[in-house]
Amino acid sequence: ESGKWLQIVSSFAKSLIIGFFYFYKKYLQKIFLYGNIFNKKGIIKMEKVILITGASRGIGREIAEKLAQKGYQVIANYNKSEEKAQELKKEYSNIDIYKADVSKRQEVQGMVKYIIDKYKKIDVLINNAGISISGLFTEATDEEWNKIINNNLYSVFCTTQEVLSNMIMRKKGCIINISSIWGLVGSSCETIYSVAKAGVDGMTKSLAKELGPSNIRVNSIAPGIIDTDMNANYTVEEIEEIKEEIPLERIGKKTDISKCVEWLIDDEYTTGQIISINGGWVII
Ligand code: NAP
């Protein structure tokens, strides 16, 4: 008789232990690791709402995926790459997508209104969208100037302004601008791009001073060369030559940038800084 009871008690204990480990793996471990909370649907979710511009491809997409994997609510902005953006939405329940050309004020206003109506706030803005066009300065046209400045600099001015009213009201926010080493040291045949990125860094420093009292941090990440479509025009030989100039002997990966973004989101005392992630290519 007592042997039968012992069997029942031990199988009950076994299922309790297995059940606990299943629950731990599925939910508790993530809470311990990331401080996540449950939302109404029972999906583990972090409280932060994050807008990333230009998140359909390249660095922006990598950042969107990393932050979604951490459980944040991500809004991935895109412009032309509809299909790529839809893929993201399908893959992650906590990635929402929004089509807007961030060089156009009205489209940015529509996007920010959509986010505030739906999620009530924006905790983090990552100004990542950008384009590069190269060519001799003496041959550059007004049209090229406007295109590069509007897509790389005006877009940051415009998106930041539209998002700020919510951040200032809540006395809380984190803005991360993706600039470039060329804004720091200049680049032959990419003068307008360099002007735009230097402008972004200037905005970062000034806004850090203006918005510090509102508890809003503003920083730039200035990447070196990163393996994305933006550098697809380089030949294998050209990439090898560039690698030889880089102390860490490789070009950057998209994850080299997303790791820094994750850190800047968690950080509380860094503002007005231009963090250049470039393998030592440029040291200033
Ligand atoms: P990428 O692979 O060419 O991707 C650019 C992204 O920006 C795409 O998702 C594109 O969206 C979006 N975009 C461009 N113009 C836009 C607009 N007006 N409105 C909304 N989205 C727009 O470029 P990447 O290499 O990831 O570059 C990302 C950022 O890093 C850029 O600011 C770039 O200047 C900077 N950066 C890159 C490198 C590098 O070596 N790759 C180095 C230094 C700095 P759609 O395709 O949907 O239009």
mmCIF file of C-alpha atoms and ligand atoms in Angstrom:
data_model
loop_
_atom_site.group_PDB
_atom_site.id
_atom_site.type_symbol
_atom_site.label_atom_id
_atom_site.label_comp_id
_atom_site.label_asym_id
_atom_site.label_seq_id
_atom_site.Cartn_x
_atom_site.Cartn_y
_atom_site.Cartn_z
ATOM 1 C CA GLU A 1 0.000 0.000 0.000
ATOM 2 C CA SER A 2 2.735 2.493 1.042
ATOM 3 C CA GLY A 3 4.702 1.612 -2.127
ATOM 4 C CA LYS A 4 1.716 2.657 -4.263
ATOM 5 C CA TRP A 5 1.462 6.025 -2.469
ATOM 6 C CA LEU A 6 5.197 6.555 -2.853
ATOM 7 C CA GLN A 7 4.808 5.985 -6.616
ATOM 8 C CA ILE A 8 1.934 8.499 -6.838
ATOM 9 C CA VAL A 9 3.836 11.131 -4.827
ATOM 10 C CA SER A 10 7.023 10.672 -6.858
ATOM 11 C CA SER A 11 5.269 10.939 -10.232
ATOM 12 C CA PHE A 12 3.432 14.061 -8.976
ATOM 13 C CA ALA A 13 6.772 15.555 -7.886
ATOM 14 C CA LYS A 14 8.307 14.686 -11.269
ATOM 15 C CA SER A 15 5.528 16.423 -13.210
ATOM 16 C CA LEU A 16 5.827 19.466 -10.925
ATOM 17 C CA ILE A 17 9.557 19.704 -11.657
ATOM 18 C CA ILE A 18 9.069 19.237 -15.436
ATOM 19 C CA GLY A 19 6.205 21.772 -15.393
ATOM 20 C CA PHE A 20 8.356 24.309 -13.529
ATOM 21 C CA PHE A 21 11.241 23.943 -15.988
ATOM 22 C CA TYR A 22 8.872 24.367 -18.967
ATOM 23 C CA PHE A 23 7.360 27.504 -17.400
ATOM 24 C CA TYR A 24 10.824 28.819 -16.507
ATOM 25 C CA LYS A 25 12.172 28.311 -20.041
ATOM 26 C CA LYS A 26 9.110 29.821 -21.688
ATOM 27 C CA TYR A 27 8.485 32.844 -19.456
ATOM 28 C CA LEU A 28 10.508 33.333 -16.266
ATOM 29 C CA GLN A 29 13.960 33.088 -17.845
ATOM 30 C CA LYS A 30 13.121 35.977 -20.162
ATOM 31 C CA ILE A 31 11.779 38.035 -17.277
ATOM 32 C CA PHE A 32 14.979 37.455 -15.284
ATOM 33 C CA LEU A 33 17.163 38.225 -18.279
ATOM 34 C CA TYR A 34 15.389 41.228 -19.755
ATOM 35 C CA GLY A 35 12.908 42.414 -17.117
ATOM 36 C CA ASN A 36 10.045 41.769 -19.527
ATOM 37 C CA ILE A 37 6.401 41.821 -18.545
ATOM 38 C CA PHE A 38 3.317 40.041 -19.875
ATOM 39 C CA ASN A 39 0.835 41.921 -22.008
ATOM 40 C CA LYS A 40 -2.882 41.106 -22.151
ATOM 41 C CA LYS A 41 -2.475 38.433 -24.814
ATOM 42 C CA GLY A 42 0.099 36.648 -22.661
ATOM 43 C CA ILE A 43 2.905 37.476 -25.086
ATOM 44 C CA ILE A 44 6.073 38.547 -23.358
ATOM 45 C CA LYS A 45 6.635 42.169 -24.159
ATOM 46 C CA MET A 46 8.780 45.059 -23.025
ATOM 47 C CA GLU A 47 7.193 48.368 -22.313
ATOM 48 C CA LYS A 48 9.321 50.461 -24.661
ATOM 49 C CA VAL A 49 7.946 51.648 -28.021
ATOM 50 C CA ILE A 50 10.706 52.175 -30.577
ATOM 51 C CA LEU A 51 10.536 53.849 -33.999
ATOM 52 C CA ILE A 52 13.293 52.978 -36.475
ATOM 53 C CA THR A 53 13.399 54.854 -39.774
ATOM 54 C CA GLY A 54 14.620 52.976 -42.854
ATOM 55 C CA ALA A 55 14.172 49.553 -41.293
ATOM 56 C CA SER A 56 13.247 47.521 -44.366
ATOM 57 C CA ARG A 57 16.879 46.741 -45.256
ATOM 58 C CA GLY A 58 20.480 46.912 -44.004
ATOM 59 C CA ILE A 59 21.432 48.314 -40.607
ATOM 60 C CA GLY A 60 17.896 49.472 -39.764
ATOM 61 C CA ARG A 61 16.436 46.030 -40.407
ATOM 62 C CA GLU A 62 19.073 44.366 -38.231
ATOM 63 C CA ILE A 63 18.322 46.836 -35.412
ATOM 64 C CA ALA A 64 14.581 46.165 -35.770
ATOM 65 C CA GLU A 65 15.074 42.397 -35.526
ATOM 66 C CA LYS A 66 17.446 42.614 -32.534
ATOM 67 C CA LEU A 67 15.110 44.891 -30.612
ATOM 68 C CA ALA A 68 12.069 42.772 -31.475
ATOM 69 C CA GLN A 69 13.897 39.672 -30.241
ATOM 70 C CA LYS A 70 14.413 41.493 -26.944
ATOM 71 C CA GLY A 71 10.654 41.976 -26.733
ATOM 72 C CA TYR A 72 10.356 45.702 -27.456
ATOM 73 C CA GLN A 73 7.434 47.045 -29.519
ATOM 74 C CA VAL A 74 9.117 48.099 -32.759
ATOM 75 C CA ILE A 75 7.694 50.278 -35.524
ATOM 76 C CA ALA A 76 9.781 49.675 -38.642
ATOM 77 C CA ASN A 77 9.508 52.551 -41.102
ATOM 78 C CA TYR A 78 10.181 51.914 -44.796
ATOM 79 C CA ASN A 79 9.722 53.743 -48.057
ATOM 80 C CA LYS A 80 10.205 51.698 -51.249
ATOM 81 C CA SER A 81 10.867 48.130 -50.034
ATOM 82 C CA GLU A 82 7.277 47.087 -49.274
ATOM 83 C CA GLU A 83 7.867 43.349 -49.623
ATOM 84 C CA LYS A 84 10.871 43.362 -47.292
ATOM 85 C CA ALA A 85 8.896 45.285 -44.684
ATOM 86 C CA GLN A 86 5.971 42.847 -44.934
ATOM 87 C CA GLU A 87 8.403 39.965 -44.255
ATOM 88 C CA LEU A 88 9.414 41.620 -40.981
ATOM 89 C CA LYS A 89 5.812 42.077 -39.916
ATOM 90 C CA LYS A 90 5.025 38.450 -40.688
ATOM 91 C CA GLU A 91 8.017 37.169 -38.742
ATOM 92 C CA TYR A 92 7.623 39.229 -35.559
ATOM 93 C CA SER A 93 4.335 39.855 -33.767
ATOM 94 C CA ASN A 94 5.910 42.873 -32.052
ATOM 95 C CA ILE A 95 7.069 44.590 -35.270
ATOM 96 C CA ASP A 96 4.576 46.976 -36.821
ATOM 97 C CA ILE A 97 5.483 48.564 -40.170
ATOM 98 C CA TYR A 98 4.701 52.005 -41.597
ATOM 99 C CA LYS A 99 5.400 53.351 -45.080
ATOM 100 C CA ALA A 100 6.592 56.949 -45.103
ATOM 101 C CA ASP A 101 9.198 58.920 -47.004
ATOM 102 C CA VAL A 102 10.986 60.553 -44.063
ATOM 103 C CA SER A 103 12.195 63.399 -46.269
ATOM 104 C CA LYS A 104 8.564 64.582 -46.466
ATOM 105 C CA ARG A 105 7.073 66.407 -43.459
ATOM 106 C CA GLN A 106 3.458 65.335 -44.099
ATOM 107 C CA GLU A 107 4.342 61.651 -44.337
ATOM 108 C CA VAL A 108 6.375 61.840 -41.121
ATOM 109 C CA GLN A 109 3.464 63.571 -39.375
ATOM 110 C CA GLY A 110 1.113 60.785 -40.505
ATOM 111 C CA MET A 111 3.517 58.132 -39.200
ATOM 112 C CA VAL A 112 3.991 59.745 -35.781
ATOM 113 C CA LYS A 113 0.221 60.265 -35.412
ATOM 114 C CA TYR A 114 -0.371 56.580 -36.237
ATOM 115 C CA ILE A 115 2.127 55.495 -33.556
ATOM 116 C CA ILE A 116 0.834 57.840 -30.854
ATOM 117 C CA ASP A 117 -2.814 56.900 -31.574
ATOM 118 C CA LYS A 118 -2.008 53.192 -31.401
ATOM 119 C CA TYR A 119 0.778 52.937 -28.798
ATOM 120 C CA LYS A 120 0.349 56.257 -26.933
ATOM 121 C CA LYS A 121 4.076 57.047 -26.801
ATOM 122 C CA ILE A 122 7.500 56.785 -28.430
ATOM 123 C CA ASP A 123 10.335 55.944 -26.021
ATOM 124 C CA VAL A 124 13.158 55.591 -28.520
ATOM 125 C CA LEU A 125 13.674 57.127 -31.972
ATOM 126 C CA ILE A 126 16.376 55.714 -34.210
ATOM 127 C CA ASN A 127 17.030 58.002 -37.188
ATOM 128 C CA ASN A 128 18.648 55.478 -39.500
ATOM 129 C CA ALA A 129 17.188 56.105 -42.995
ATOM 130 C CA GLY A 130 19.734 57.425 -45.436
ATOM 131 C CA ILE A 131 21.053 57.313 -48.979
ATOM 132 C CA SER A 132 24.481 57.808 -50.498
ATOM 133 C CA ILE A 133 25.339 59.206 -53.903
ATOM 134 C CA SER A 134 28.942 59.750 -54.902
ATOM 135 C CA GLY A 135 30.530 61.902 -57.588
ATOM 136 C CA LEU A 136 32.852 64.828 -58.157
ATOM 137 C CA PHE A 137 31.895 67.943 -56.205
ATOM 138 C CA THR A 138 32.387 70.112 -59.293
ATOM 139 C CA GLU A 139 29.787 68.067 -61.163
ATOM 140 C CA ALA A 140 27.162 67.857 -58.396
ATOM 141 C CA THR A 141 23.798 69.400 -59.270
ATOM 142 C CA ASP A 142 21.320 71.291 -57.084
ATOM 143 C CA GLU A 143 18.990 68.347 -57.516
ATOM 144 C CA GLU A 144 21.604 65.965 -56.043
ATOM 145 C CA TRP A 145 22.329 68.376 -53.194
ATOM 146 C CA ASN A 146 18.616 68.553 -52.314
ATOM 147 C CA LYS A 147 18.129 64.799 -52.584
ATOM 148 C CA ILE A 148 21.087 63.904 -50.351
ATOM 149 C CA ILE A 149 20.457 66.651 -47.789
ATOM 150 C CA ASN A 150 16.722 65.933 -47.632
ATOM 151 C CA ASN A 151 17.116 62.176 -47.186
ATOM 152 C CA ASN A 152 20.021 62.263 -44.718
ATOM 153 C CA LEU A 153 19.654 65.526 -42.771
ATOM 154 C CA TYR A 154 16.217 67.131 -43.228
ATOM 155 C CA SER A 155 14.694 63.697 -42.469
ATOM 156 C CA VAL A 156 16.417 63.687 -39.070
ATOM 157 C CA PHE A 157 15.333 67.293 -38.358
ATOM 158 C CA CYS A 158 11.770 66.559 -39.354
ATOM 159 C CA THR A 159 11.294 63.156 -37.663
ATOM 160 C CA THR A 160 12.965 64.301 -34.446
ATOM 161 C CA GLN A 161 10.753 67.408 -34.270
ATOM 162 C CA GLU A 162 7.568 65.413 -34.788
ATOM 163 C CA VAL A 163 8.492 62.807 -32.147
ATOM 164 C CA LEU A 164 9.764 65.311 -29.572
ATOM 165 C CA SER A 165 6.444 66.750 -28.390
ATOM 166 C CA ASN A 166 5.541 63.323 -26.954
ATOM 167 C CA MET A 167 8.979 62.808 -25.389
ATOM 168 C CA ILE A 168 9.122 66.311 -23.865
ATOM 169 C CA MET A 169 5.625 65.940 -22.421
ATOM 170 C CA ARG A 170 6.665 62.646 -20.783
ATOM 171 C CA LYS A 171 10.115 63.995 -19.771
ATOM 172 C CA LYS A 172 11.693 60.852 -21.118
ATOM 173 C CA GLY A 173 13.340 59.762 -24.336
ATOM 174 C CA CYS A 174 16.301 58.385 -26.215
ATOM 175 C CA ILE A 175 17.275 59.466 -29.736
ATOM 176 C CA ILE A 176 19.944 57.639 -31.712
ATOM 177 C CA ASN A 177 21.098 59.108 -35.023
ATOM 178 C CA ILE A 178 23.027 56.965 -37.465
ATOM 179 C CA SER A 179 25.602 59.291 -39.046
ATOM 180 C CA SER A 180 28.918 58.203 -40.632
ATOM 181 C CA ILE A 181 32.691 58.455 -40.266
ATOM 182 C CA TRP A 182 32.583 60.671 -43.368
ATOM 183 C CA GLY A 183 30.827 63.351 -41.339
ATOM 184 C CA LEU A 184 33.807 63.255 -38.978
ATOM 185 C CA VAL A 185 36.736 63.186 -41.401
ATOM 186 C CA GLY A 186 35.304 64.043 -44.841
ATOM 187 C CA SER A 187 35.231 61.891 -47.938
ATOM 188 C CA SER A 188 36.483 62.622 -51.419
ATOM 189 C CA CYS A 189 33.638 62.368 -53.962
ATOM 190 C CA GLU A 190 31.052 62.157 -51.176
ATOM 191 C CA THR A 191 31.096 65.790 -50.095
ATOM 192 C CA ILE A 192 27.337 66.337 -49.894
ATOM 193 C CA TYR A 193 26.849 63.085 -47.952
ATOM 194 C CA SER A 194 29.651 64.153 -45.590
ATOM 195 C CA VAL A 195 28.011 67.576 -45.137
ATOM 196 C CA ALA A 196 24.701 65.906 -44.283
ATOM 197 C CA LYS A 197 26.239 63.485 -41.781
ATOM 198 C CA ALA A 198 28.325 66.253 -40.150
ATOM 199 C CA GLY A 199 25.041 68.159 -39.853
ATOM 200 C CA VAL A 200 23.444 65.159 -38.135
ATOM 201 C CA ASP A 201 26.310 65.077 -35.611
ATOM 202 C CA GLY A 202 25.930 68.827 -35.029
ATOM 203 C CA MET A 203 22.232 68.287 -34.368
ATOM 204 C CA THR A 204 23.063 65.459 -31.938
ATOM 205 C CA LYS A 205 25.410 67.647 -29.886
ATOM 206 C CA SER A 206 23.123 70.696 -29.812
ATOM 207 C CA LEU A 207 19.974 68.727 -29.028
ATOM 208 C CA ALA A 208 21.735 66.835 -26.240
ATOM 209 C CA LYS A 209 22.283 70.228 -24.573
ATOM 210 C CA GLU A 210 18.783 71.522 -25.303
ATOM 211 C CA LEU A 211 16.948 68.351 -24.292
ATOM 212 C CA GLY A 212 19.053 67.144 -21.361
ATOM 213 C CA PRO A 213 16.854 69.017 -18.867
ATOM 214 C CA SER A 214 13.840 67.149 -20.340
ATOM 215 C CA ASN A 215 15.612 63.851 -19.598
ATOM 216 C CA ILE A 216 16.056 63.088 -23.304
ATOM 217 C CA ARG A 217 19.396 61.651 -24.416
ATOM 218 C CA VAL A 218 20.634 62.217 -27.973
ATOM 219 C CA ASN A 219 23.606 60.349 -29.432
ATOM 220 C CA SER A 220 25.049 59.492 -32.846
ATOM 221 C CA ILE A 221 26.524 56.240 -34.021
ATOM 222 C CA ALA A 222 28.988 56.987 -36.829
ATOM 223 C CA PRO A 223 29.709 53.681 -38.615
ATOM 224 C CA GLY A 224 32.716 52.955 -40.778
ATOM 225 C CA ILE A 225 32.096 50.579 -43.674
ATOM 226 C CA ILE A 226 29.312 48.084 -42.933
ATOM 227 C CA ASP A 227 28.292 45.143 -45.091
ATOM 228 C CA THR A 228 24.948 46.326 -46.598
ATOM 229 C CA ASP A 229 23.406 47.155 -49.985
ATOM 230 C CA MET A 230 24.838 50.671 -49.611
ATOM 231 C CA ASN A 231 28.285 49.247 -50.399
ATOM 232 C CA ALA A 232 27.158 46.795 -53.084
ATOM 233 C CA ASN A 233 28.980 48.830 -55.752
ATOM 234 C CA TYR A 234 32.421 48.030 -54.272
ATOM 235 C CA THR A 235 34.328 45.236 -56.032
ATOM 236 C CA VAL A 236 35.845 42.364 -54.025
ATOM 237 C CA GLU A 237 39.306 43.858 -54.679
ATOM 238 C CA GLU A 238 38.231 47.276 -53.405
ATOM 239 C CA ILE A 239 36.839 45.722 -50.209
ATOM 240 C CA GLU A 240 40.151 43.860 -49.714
ATOM 241 C CA GLU A 241 42.055 47.146 -50.091
ATOM 242 C CA ILE A 242 39.808 48.818 -47.518
ATOM 243 C CA LYS A 243 40.286 45.900 -45.092
ATOM 244 C CA GLU A 244 44.035 46.481 -45.252
ATOM 245 C CA GLU A 245 43.496 50.012 -43.918
ATOM 246 C CA ILE A 246 41.383 48.802 -40.976
ATOM 247 C CA PRO A 247 43.280 47.795 -37.787
ATOM 248 C CA LEU A 248 40.701 45.071 -36.977
ATOM 249 C CA GLU A 249 41.205 43.732 -40.527
ATOM 250 C CA ARG A 250 37.569 43.340 -41.482
ATOM 251 C CA ILE A 251 34.639 45.464 -42.585
ATOM 252 C CA GLY A 252 31.784 45.955 -40.124
ATOM 253 C CA LYS A 253 28.783 43.676 -39.636
ATOM 254 C CA LYS A 254 25.272 45.018 -39.100
ATOM 255 C CA THR A 255 25.359 43.453 -35.622
ATOM 256 C CA ASP A 256 28.349 45.652 -34.725
ATOM 257 C CA ILE A 257 25.925 48.575 -34.924
ATOM 258 C CA SER A 258 22.849 46.936 -33.388
ATOM 259 C CA LYS A 259 24.833 45.956 -30.271
ATOM 260 C CA CYS A 260 25.699 49.606 -29.668
ATOM 261 C CA VAL A 261 22.056 50.597 -30.188
ATOM 262 C CA GLU A 262 20.977 48.062 -27.543
ATOM 263 C CA TRP A 263 23.520 49.495 -25.128
ATOM 264 C CA LEU A 264 22.506 53.110 -25.771
ATOM 265 C CA ILE A 265 18.853 52.267 -25.099
ATOM 266 C CA ASP A 266 19.696 50.776 -21.687
ATOM 267 C CA ASP A 267 22.234 53.457 -20.763
ATOM 268 C CA GLU A 268 21.172 56.458 -18.647
ATOM 269 C CA TYR A 269 24.138 58.865 -18.589
ATOM 270 C CA THR A 270 25.488 59.122 -22.148
ATOM 271 C CA THR A 271 24.348 62.072 -24.236
ATOM 272 C CA GLY A 272 25.739 64.300 -26.990
ATOM 273 C CA GLN A 273 28.300 61.695 -28.018
ATOM 274 C CA ILE A 274 29.371 60.583 -31.486
ATOM 275 C CA ILE A 275 30.267 56.913 -31.113
ATOM 276 C CA SER A 276 32.220 55.801 -34.149
ATOM 277 C CA ILE A 277 32.148 52.063 -34.798
ATOM 278 C CA ASN A 278 34.717 51.517 -37.516
ATOM 279 C CA GLY A 279 37.240 48.803 -36.553
ATOM 280 C CA GLY A 280 39.820 51.514 -35.855
ATOM 281 C CA TRP A 281 39.765 52.811 -39.462
ATOM 282 C CA VAL A 282 39.297 56.338 -38.154
ATOM 283 C CA ILE A 283 40.596 57.262 -34.707
ATOM 284 C CA ILE A 284 40.050 60.853 -33.553
HETATM 285 P P1 NAP B 1 20.763 50.481 -47.046
HETATM 286 O O1 NAP B 1 21.088 49.045 -46.895
HETATM 287 O O2 NAP B 1 20.862 51.133 -48.373
HETATM 288 O O3 NAP B 1 19.284 50.727 -46.431
HETATM 289 C C1 NAP B 1 18.770 52.017 -46.389
HETATM 290 C C2 NAP B 1 17.434 52.001 -45.682
HETATM 291 O O4 NAP B 1 16.969 53.365 -45.586
HETATM 292 C C3 NAP B 1 16.372 51.219 -46.430
HETATM 293 O O5 NAP B 1 15.598 50.498 -45.520
HETATM 294 C C4 NAP B 1 15.545 52.310 -47.106
HETATM 295 O O6 NAP B 1 14.161 51.963 -47.210
HETATM 296 C C5 NAP B 1 15.661 53.434 -46.101
HETATM 297 N N1 NAP B 1 15.403 54.770 -46.656
HETATM 298 C C6 NAP B 1 16.180 55.497 -47.502
HETATM 299 N N2 NAP B 1 15.589 56.681 -47.763
HETATM 300 C C7 NAP B 1 14.415 56.697 -47.070
HETATM 301 C C8 NAP B 1 13.368 57.633 -46.936
HETATM 302 N N3 NAP B 1 13.388 58.810 -47.563
HETATM 303 N N4 NAP B 1 12.315 57.315 -46.135
HETATM 304 C C9 NAP B 1 12.275 56.137 -45.486
HETATM 305 N N5 NAP B 1 13.229 55.196 -45.592
HETATM 306 C C10 NAP B 1 14.283 55.485 -46.364
HETATM 307 O O7 NAP B 1 21.687 51.379 -46.088
HETATM 308 P P2 NAP B 1 22.465 51.006 -44.744
HETATM 309 O O8 NAP B 1 23.840 50.690 -45.087
HETATM 310 O O9 NAP B 1 21.667 50.076 -43.921
HETATM 311 O O10 NAP B 1 22.480 52.465 -44.073
HETATM 312 C C11 NAP B 1 21.703 52.806 -42.941
HETATM 313 C C12 NAP B 1 22.243 54.117 -42.364
HETATM 314 O O11 NAP B 1 23.610 53.932 -41.984
HETATM 315 C C13 NAP B 1 22.240 55.272 -43.360
HETATM 316 O O12 NAP B 1 21.892 56.466 -42.713
HETATM 317 C C14 NAP B 1 23.678 55.327 -43.835
HETATM 318 O O13 NAP B 1 24.036 56.607 -44.293
HETATM 319 C C15 NAP B 1 24.399 54.938 -42.569
HETATM 320 N N6 NAP B 1 25.748 54.413 -42.807
HETATM 321 C C16 NAP B 1 25.957 53.263 -43.509
HETATM 322 C C17 NAP B 1 27.241 52.806 -43.712
HETATM 323 C C18 NAP B 1 27.545 51.549 -44.468
HETATM 324 O O14 NAP B 1 28.747 51.279 -44.719
HETATM 325 N N7 NAP B 1 26.587 50.736 -44.827
HETATM 326 C C19 NAP B 1 28.327 53.538 -43.214
HETATM 327 C C20 NAP B 1 28.091 54.697 -42.507
HETATM 328 C C21 NAP B 1 26.793 55.125 -42.309
HETATM 329 P P3 NAP B 1 13.423 51.522 -48.593
HETATM 330 O O15 NAP B 1 14.312 50.532 -49.276
HETATM 331 O O16 NAP B 1 12.139 50.917 -48.085
HETATM 332 O O17 NAP B 1 13.187 52.773 -49.388
#
